[in-house]
Coordinates of C-alpha atoms and ligand atoms in Angstrom, one line a residue:
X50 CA -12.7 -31.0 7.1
X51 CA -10.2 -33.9 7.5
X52 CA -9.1 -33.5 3.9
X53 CA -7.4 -30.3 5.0
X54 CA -4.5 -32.3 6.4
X55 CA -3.0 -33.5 3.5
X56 CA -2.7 -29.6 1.9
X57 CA 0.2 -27.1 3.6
X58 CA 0.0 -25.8 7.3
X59 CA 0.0 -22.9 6.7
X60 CA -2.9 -20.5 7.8
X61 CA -3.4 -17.6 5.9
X62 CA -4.8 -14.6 7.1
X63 CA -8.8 -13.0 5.9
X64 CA -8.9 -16.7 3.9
X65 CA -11.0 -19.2 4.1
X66 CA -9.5 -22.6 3.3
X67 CA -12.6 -24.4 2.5
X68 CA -13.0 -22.9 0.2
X69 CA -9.9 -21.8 -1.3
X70 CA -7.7 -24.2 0.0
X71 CA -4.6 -23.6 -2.5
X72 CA -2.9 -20.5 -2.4
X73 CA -0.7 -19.6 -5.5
X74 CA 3.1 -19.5 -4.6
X75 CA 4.9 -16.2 -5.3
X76 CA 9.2 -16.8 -5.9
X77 CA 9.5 -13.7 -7.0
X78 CA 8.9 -9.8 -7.6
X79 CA 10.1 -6.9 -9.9
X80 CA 8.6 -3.1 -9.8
X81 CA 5.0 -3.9 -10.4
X82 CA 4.9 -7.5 -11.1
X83 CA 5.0 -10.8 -9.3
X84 CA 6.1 -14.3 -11.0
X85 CA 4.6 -17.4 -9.6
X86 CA 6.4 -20.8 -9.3
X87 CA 4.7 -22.4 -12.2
X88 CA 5.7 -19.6 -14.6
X89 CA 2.5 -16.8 -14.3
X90 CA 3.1 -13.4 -13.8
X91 CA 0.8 -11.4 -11.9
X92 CA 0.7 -7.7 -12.4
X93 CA 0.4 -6.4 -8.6
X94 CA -2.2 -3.3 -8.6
X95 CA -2.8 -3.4 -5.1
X96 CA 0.8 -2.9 -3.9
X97 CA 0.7 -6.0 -2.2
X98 CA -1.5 -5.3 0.1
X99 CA -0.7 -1.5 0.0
X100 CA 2.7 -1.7 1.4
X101 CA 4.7 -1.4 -2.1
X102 CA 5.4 1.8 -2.6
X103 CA 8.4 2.5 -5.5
X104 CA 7.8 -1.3 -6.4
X105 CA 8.8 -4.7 -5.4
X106 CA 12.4 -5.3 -4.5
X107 CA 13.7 -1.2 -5.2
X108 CA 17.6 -2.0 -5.4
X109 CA 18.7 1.0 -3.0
X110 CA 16.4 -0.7 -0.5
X111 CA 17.1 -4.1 -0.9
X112 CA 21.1 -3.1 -0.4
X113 CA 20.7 -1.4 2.5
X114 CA 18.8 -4.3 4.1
X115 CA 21.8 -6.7 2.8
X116 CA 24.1 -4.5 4.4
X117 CA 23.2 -4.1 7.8
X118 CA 22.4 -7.6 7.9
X119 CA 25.8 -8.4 8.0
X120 CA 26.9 -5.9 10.5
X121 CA 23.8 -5.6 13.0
X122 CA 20.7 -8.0 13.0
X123 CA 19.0 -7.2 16.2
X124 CA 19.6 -5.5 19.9
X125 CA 17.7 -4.6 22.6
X126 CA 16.3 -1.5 22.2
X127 CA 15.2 -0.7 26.0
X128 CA 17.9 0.8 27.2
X129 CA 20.2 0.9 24.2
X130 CA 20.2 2.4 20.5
X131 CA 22.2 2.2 17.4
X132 CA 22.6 4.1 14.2
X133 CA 20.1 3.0 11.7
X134 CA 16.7 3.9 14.3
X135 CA 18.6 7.3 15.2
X136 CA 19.5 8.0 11.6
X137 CA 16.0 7.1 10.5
X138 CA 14.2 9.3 13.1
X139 CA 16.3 12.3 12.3
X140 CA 15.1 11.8 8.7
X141 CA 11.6 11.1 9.7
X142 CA 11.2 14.0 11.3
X143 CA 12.3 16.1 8.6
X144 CA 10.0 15.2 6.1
X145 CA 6.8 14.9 7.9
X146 CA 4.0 17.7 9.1
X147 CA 6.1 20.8 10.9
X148 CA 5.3 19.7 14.8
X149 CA 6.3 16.6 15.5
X150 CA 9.2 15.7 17.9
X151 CA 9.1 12.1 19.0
X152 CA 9.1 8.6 17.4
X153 CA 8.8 5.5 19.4
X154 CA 9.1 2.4 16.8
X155 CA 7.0 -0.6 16.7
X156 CA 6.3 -3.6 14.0
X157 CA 2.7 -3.3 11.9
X158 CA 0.5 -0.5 11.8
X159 CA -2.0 -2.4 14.2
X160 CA 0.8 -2.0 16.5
X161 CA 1.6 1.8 16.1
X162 CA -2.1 2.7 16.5
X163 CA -2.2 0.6 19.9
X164 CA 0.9 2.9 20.6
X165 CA -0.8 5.8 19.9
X166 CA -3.9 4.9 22.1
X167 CA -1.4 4.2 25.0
X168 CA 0.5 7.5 24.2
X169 CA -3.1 9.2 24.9
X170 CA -4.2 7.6 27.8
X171 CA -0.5 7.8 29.5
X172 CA -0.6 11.3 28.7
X173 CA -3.6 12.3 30.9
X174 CA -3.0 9.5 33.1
X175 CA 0.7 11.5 34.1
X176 CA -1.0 14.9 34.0
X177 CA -3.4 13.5 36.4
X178 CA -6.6 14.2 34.2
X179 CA -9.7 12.1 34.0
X180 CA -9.6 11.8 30.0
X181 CA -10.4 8.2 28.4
X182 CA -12.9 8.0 26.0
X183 CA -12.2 7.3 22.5
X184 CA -13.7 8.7 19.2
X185 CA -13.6 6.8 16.4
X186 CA -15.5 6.9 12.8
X187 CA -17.8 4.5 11.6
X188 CA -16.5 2.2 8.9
X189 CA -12.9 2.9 9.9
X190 CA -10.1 0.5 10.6
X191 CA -7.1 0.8 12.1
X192 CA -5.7 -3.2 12.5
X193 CA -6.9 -6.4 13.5
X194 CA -5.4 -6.3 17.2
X195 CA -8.5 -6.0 20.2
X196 CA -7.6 -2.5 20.9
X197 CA -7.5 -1.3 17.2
X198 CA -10.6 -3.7 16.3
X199 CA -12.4 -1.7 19.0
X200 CA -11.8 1.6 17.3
X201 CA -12.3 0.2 13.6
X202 CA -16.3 -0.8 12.5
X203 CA -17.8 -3.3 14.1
X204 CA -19.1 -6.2 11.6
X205 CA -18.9 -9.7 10.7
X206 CA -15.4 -9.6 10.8
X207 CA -15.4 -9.3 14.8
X208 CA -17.9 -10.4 15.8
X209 CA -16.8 -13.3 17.5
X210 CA -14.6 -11.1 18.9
X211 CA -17.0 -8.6 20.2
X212 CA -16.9 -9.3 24.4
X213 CA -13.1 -8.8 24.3
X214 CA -13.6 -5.1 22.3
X215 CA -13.8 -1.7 24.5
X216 CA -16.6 1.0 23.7
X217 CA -15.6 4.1 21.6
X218 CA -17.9 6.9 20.6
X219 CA -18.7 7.3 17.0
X220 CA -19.1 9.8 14.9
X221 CA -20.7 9.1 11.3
X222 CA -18.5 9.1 8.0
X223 CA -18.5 12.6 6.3
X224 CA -20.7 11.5 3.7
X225 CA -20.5 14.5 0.6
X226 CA -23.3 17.2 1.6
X227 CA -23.4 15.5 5.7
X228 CA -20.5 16.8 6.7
X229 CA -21.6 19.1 9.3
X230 CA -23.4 16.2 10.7
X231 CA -20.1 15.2 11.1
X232 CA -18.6 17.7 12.7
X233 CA -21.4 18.7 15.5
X234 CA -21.3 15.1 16.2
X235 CA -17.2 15.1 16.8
X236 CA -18.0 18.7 18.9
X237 CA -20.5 16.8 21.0
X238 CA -18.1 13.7 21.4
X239 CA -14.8 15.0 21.7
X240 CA -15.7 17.2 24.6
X241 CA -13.5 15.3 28.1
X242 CA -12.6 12.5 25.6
X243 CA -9.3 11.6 25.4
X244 CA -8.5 11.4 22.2
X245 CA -9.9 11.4 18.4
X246 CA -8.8 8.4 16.0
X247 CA -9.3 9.0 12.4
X248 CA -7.4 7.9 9.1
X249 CA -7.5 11.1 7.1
X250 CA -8.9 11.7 3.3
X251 CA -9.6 7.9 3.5
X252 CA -11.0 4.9 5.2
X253 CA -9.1 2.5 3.2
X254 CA -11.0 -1.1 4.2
X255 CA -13.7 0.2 5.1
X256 CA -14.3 0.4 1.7
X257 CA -12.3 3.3 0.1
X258 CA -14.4 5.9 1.3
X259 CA -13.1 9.3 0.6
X260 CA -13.4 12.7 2.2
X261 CA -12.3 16.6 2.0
X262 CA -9.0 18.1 3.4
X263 CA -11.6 20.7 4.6
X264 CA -13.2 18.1 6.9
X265 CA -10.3 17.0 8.0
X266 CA -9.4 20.5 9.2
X267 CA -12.8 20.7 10.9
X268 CA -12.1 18.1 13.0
X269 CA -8.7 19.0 14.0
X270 CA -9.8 22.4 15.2
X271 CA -12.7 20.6 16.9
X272 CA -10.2 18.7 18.7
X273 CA -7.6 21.9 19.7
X274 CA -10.9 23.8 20.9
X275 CA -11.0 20.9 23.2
X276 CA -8.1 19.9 24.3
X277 CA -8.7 16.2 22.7
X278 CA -5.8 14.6 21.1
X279 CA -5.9 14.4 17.7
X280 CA -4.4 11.1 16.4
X281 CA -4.2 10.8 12.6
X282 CA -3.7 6.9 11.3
X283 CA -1.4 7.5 8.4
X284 CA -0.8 3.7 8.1
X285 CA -2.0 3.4 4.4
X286 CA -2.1 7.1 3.3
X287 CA 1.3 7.8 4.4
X288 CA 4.4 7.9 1.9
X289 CA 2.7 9.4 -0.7
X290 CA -0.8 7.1 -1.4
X291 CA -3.3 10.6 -1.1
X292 CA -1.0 12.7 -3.6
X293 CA 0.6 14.2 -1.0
X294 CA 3.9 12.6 1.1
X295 CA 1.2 12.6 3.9
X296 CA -2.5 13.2 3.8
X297 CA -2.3 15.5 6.7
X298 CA 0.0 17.9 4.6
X299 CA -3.6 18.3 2.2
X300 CA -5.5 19.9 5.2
X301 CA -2.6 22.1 6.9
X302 CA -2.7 19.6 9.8
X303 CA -0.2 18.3 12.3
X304 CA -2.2 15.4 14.5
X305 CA -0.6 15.4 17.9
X306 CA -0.4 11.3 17.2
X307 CA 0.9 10.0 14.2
X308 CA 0.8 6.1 13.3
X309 CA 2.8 5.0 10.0
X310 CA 3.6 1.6 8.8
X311 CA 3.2 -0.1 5.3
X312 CA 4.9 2.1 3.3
X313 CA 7.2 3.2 5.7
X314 CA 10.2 0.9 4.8
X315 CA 9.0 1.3 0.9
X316 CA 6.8 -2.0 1.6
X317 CA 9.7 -3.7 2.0
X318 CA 9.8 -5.7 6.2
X319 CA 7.5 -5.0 8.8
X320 CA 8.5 -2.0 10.3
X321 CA 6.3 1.0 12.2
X322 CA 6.7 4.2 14.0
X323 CA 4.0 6.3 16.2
X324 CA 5.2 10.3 16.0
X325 CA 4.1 12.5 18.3
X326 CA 4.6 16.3 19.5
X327 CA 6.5 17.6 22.0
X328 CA 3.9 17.3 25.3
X329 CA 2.9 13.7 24.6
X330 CA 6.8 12.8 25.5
X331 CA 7.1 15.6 27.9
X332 CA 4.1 13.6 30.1
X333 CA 5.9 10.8 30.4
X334 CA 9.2 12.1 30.9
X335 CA 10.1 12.4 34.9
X336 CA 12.5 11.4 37.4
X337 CA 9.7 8.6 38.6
X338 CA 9.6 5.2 36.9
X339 CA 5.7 5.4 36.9
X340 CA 5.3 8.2 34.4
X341 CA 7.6 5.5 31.7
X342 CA 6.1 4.1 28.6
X343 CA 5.5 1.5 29.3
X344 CA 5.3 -0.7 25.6
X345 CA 8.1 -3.1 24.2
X346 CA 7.7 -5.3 21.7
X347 CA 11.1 -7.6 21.3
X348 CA 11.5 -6.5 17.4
X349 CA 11.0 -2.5 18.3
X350 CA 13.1 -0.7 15.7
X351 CA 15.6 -4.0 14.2
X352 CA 18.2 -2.4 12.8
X353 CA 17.2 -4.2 9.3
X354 CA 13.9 -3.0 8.9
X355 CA 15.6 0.8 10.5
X356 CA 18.2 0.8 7.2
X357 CA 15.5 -0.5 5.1
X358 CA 13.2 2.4 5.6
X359 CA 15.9 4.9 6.0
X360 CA 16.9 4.0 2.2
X361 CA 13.3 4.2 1.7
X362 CA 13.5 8.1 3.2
X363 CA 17.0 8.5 0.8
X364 CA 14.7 7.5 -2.1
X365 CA 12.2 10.0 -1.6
X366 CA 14.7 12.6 -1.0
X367 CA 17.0 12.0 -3.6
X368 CA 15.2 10.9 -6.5
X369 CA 11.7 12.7 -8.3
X370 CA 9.0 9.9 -6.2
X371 CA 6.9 13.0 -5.6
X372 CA 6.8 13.6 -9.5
X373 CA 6.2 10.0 -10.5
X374 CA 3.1 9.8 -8.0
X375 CA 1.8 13.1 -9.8
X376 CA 2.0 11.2 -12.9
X377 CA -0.2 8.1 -11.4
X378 CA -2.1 10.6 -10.1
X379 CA -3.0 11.6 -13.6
X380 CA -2.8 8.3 -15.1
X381 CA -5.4 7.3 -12.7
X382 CA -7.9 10.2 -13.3
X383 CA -7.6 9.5 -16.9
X384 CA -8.7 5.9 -16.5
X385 CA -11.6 6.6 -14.7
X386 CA -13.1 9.1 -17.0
X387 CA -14.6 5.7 -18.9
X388 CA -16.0 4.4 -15.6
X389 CA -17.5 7.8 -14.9
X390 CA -19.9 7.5 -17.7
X391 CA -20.5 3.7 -17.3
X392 CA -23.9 3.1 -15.5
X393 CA -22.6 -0.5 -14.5
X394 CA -21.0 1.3 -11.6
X395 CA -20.8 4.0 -9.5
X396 CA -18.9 6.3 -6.7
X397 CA -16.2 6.1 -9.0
X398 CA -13.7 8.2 -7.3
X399 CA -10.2 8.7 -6.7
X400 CA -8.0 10.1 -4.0
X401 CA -4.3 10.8 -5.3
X402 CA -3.0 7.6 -6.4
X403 CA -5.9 5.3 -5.6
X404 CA -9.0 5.1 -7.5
X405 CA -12.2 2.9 -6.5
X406 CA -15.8 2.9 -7.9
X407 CA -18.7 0.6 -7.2
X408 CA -20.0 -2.2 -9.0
X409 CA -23.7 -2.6 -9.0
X410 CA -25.4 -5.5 -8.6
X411 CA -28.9 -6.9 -8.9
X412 CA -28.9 -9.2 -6.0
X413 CA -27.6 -7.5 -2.8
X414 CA -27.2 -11.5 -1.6
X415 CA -24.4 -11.8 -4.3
X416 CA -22.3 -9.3 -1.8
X417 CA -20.7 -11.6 0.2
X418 CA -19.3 -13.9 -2.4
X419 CA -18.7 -11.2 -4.8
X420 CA -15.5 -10.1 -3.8
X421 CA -13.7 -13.3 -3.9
X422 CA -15.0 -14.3 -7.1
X423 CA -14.0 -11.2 -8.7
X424 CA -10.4 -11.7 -6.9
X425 CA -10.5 -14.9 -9.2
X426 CA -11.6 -13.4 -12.1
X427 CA -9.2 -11.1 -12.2
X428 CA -6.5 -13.3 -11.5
X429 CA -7.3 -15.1 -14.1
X430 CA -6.4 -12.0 -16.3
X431 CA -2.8 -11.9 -14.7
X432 CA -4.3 -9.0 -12.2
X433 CA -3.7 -8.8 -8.6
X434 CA -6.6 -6.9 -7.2
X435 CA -8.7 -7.9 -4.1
X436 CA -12.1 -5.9 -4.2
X437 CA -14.0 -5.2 -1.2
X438 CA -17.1 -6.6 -2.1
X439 CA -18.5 -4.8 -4.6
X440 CA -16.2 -2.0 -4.1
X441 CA -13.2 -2.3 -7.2
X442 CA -10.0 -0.3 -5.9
X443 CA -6.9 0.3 -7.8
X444 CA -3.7 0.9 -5.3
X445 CA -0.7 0.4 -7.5
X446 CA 3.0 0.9 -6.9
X447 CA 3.9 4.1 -8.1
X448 CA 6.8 2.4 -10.9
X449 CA 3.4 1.6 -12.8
X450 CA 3.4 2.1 -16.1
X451 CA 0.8 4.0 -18.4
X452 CA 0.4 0.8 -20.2
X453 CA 0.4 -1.8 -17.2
X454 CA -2.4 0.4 -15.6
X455 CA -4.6 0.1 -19.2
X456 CA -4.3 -3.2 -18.3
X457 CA -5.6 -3.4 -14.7
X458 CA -8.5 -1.2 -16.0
X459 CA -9.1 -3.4 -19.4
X460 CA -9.7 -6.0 -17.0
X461 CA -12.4 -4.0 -14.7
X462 CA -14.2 -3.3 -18.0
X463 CA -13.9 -7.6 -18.9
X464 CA -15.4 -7.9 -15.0
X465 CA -18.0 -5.6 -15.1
X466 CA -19.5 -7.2 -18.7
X467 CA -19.2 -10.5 -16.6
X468 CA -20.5 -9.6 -13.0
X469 CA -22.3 -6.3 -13.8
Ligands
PLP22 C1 -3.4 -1.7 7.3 C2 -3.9 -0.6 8.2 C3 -3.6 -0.8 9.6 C4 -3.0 -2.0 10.2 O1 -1.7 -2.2 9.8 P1 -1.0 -3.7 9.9 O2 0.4 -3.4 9.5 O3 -1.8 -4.5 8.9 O4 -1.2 -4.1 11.3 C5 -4.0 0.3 10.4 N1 -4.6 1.4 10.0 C6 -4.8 1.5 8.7 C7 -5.5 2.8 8.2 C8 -4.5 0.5 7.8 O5 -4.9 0.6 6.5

């Protein structure tokens, strides 16, 4: 343990620094690649962390950061505004699902689901109706903050944790063939709750699990034929990651909550937003102080991360992102065609610009120390991808190249003759 002390004091986050007690140090990143200090380069397919969305360090965005760096770092946004979070919402609004009126801006995507949360509770709370329950999916996340770990599956990752976590009800993952399992479940559930928490197409950590737009459209009409608030985490899926600009667009549906994050800046500084329709805002908008919001966080929309994301917005607007992502798309679907027919894995699947398929193993015990060692592995390749335990997920930034992605799949084939 005491050794410890002499490395850096620094504590990184999902790492365990007994066993991995050096961390390679990044200095720099271009489109889809990182350079370390000692000279690597490391080709990211995982979008850092899914947040990359045109590629690292996009030159419209990085300008627009420099630039209102030097004019406006920071005010207080209780009370007062300024150009870059007023310009951004406009823009926001414009491009996402027909409906939504309101955007109340926040710093991760842990934080704009907690905001969401509140948004529902305050909004029966001011109508003076008795609605609290939550309804989560099983193996869903949506952040690592107590309220979010609540909603999200409950594992090893929280358990220590667990006395501090509220209770949601659950419905089970739409599992091909079980969806109306599914759905009776959510009609039983979402009866007098307050609101339904979902990511849609996806649930991205819990392991890349993928579902139909038509599910997703099931459980928004649940939710209208009940009154309960439909809040759709777009945290990872939004800004293009499904195919679509937002997953929601796939099923028709406008969620009455609407978290984003990650990509939301183009991956560039922590910035979030939690959109909502008309009558959340209308519920807590009165001439008594009691009906406010009441959520501040002392970043809420810095004018920085604002300008970033709004040159984020001018990128999708003004130049073809929607096309390139069509390519991956493709790209991706043509890579897996291999893996399909490779009985070392399977679930190989894909949903828009992510692919993921499962590696199978002999010894189930192997699970837990899988993932890391294949993190490794493929770092040693010059690859940046972080599999979920046996689960092997491609997320790239959408600047990827035909030839980069051969790469990042070469590599898979390398790991499963090793691991397989
Ligand atoms: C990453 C993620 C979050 C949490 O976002 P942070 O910015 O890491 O707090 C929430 N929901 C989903 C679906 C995510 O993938």
């Amino acid at each position: 343990m005491s050794e410890a002390v002499n490395i850096s004091p620094v504590w990184h986050p999902f790492t365990q620094h007994g066993l991995t007690p050096h961390s390679p140090v990044v200095v720099r990143g271009q489109g889809a690649w990182l350079e370390l200090e000692n000279g690597d380069r490391l080709l990211d397919a995982i979008s850092s962390w899914w947040v990359i969305t045109h590629g690292h360090c996009h030159p419209r965005i990085v300008a627009a950061m420099q630039e209102q760096a030097a004019r406006l770092d920071q005010v207080i946004f209780a009370g007062f505004t300024h150009p870059p979070a007023e310009e951004l919402a406009r823009k926001l609004l414009s491009i996402v699902p027909h409906g939504l009126s309101h955007v109340f801006y926040s710093d991760s995507g842990s934080t704009a689901v907690e905001v969401g949360l509140k948004m529902a509770l305050g909004y029966w709370k001011n109508r003076g109706i008795n609605r609290t329950r939550i309804v989560a999916m099983h193996h869903a996340y949506h952040g690592d903050t107590v309220g979010t770990m609540s909603a999200g599956a409950r594992g090893v990752f929280n358990d220590a944790y667990a006395p501090l976590l509220f209770d949601v009800a659950r419905i089970p993952f739409p599992e091909a063939g079980q969806e109306r399992r599914t759905l009776d479940m959510l009609d039983h559930h979402a009866k007098g709750a307050a609101a339904l928490l979902i990511e849609p197409l996806i649930c991205g950590s819990g392991g890349m699990k993928i579902y139909g737009p038509d599910v997703l459209k099931g459980m928004a009409d649940i939710c209208a034929r009940h009154g309960t608030l439909l809040i759709a985490d777009e945290v990872m899926t939004g800004f293009g990651r499904t195919g679509t600009l937002f997953a929601c667009e796939q099923a028709g549906v406008t969620p009455d909550i609407m978290p984003l994050a990650k990509g939301l800046t183009g991956g560039s500084i922590p910035l979030a937003a939690t959109l909502c329709k008309p009558d959340i805002f209308a519920a807590h908008y009165s001439p008594h102080r009691i009906h406010t919001f009441f959520h501040s966080s002392s970043f809420t929309a810095n004018p920085i991360a604002c300008a970033a994301a709004s040159a984020n917005l001018d990128v999708w607007l003004g130049e073809p992102v929607l096309e390139q992502v069509n390519g991956l798309c493709a790209m991706q679907e043509a890579n897996l065609e291999a893996f399909r027919a490779d009985p070392r894995f399977e679930n190989v699947r894909r949903m828009g610009t992510i692919t993921a398929m499962d590696l199978k193993v002999e010894d189930p015990g192997y699970l837990a120390t899988l993932g890391p060692e294949l993190t490794a592995f493929f770092h040693a390749q010059g690859i940046l991808l972080r599999p979920l335990g046996n689960t092997i997920y491609v997320m790239p930034p959408y600047c990827i190249s035909a030839g980069e992605l051969a790469m990042v799949y070469a590599a898979i084939k390398e790991a499963a003759a090793q691991f397989g």
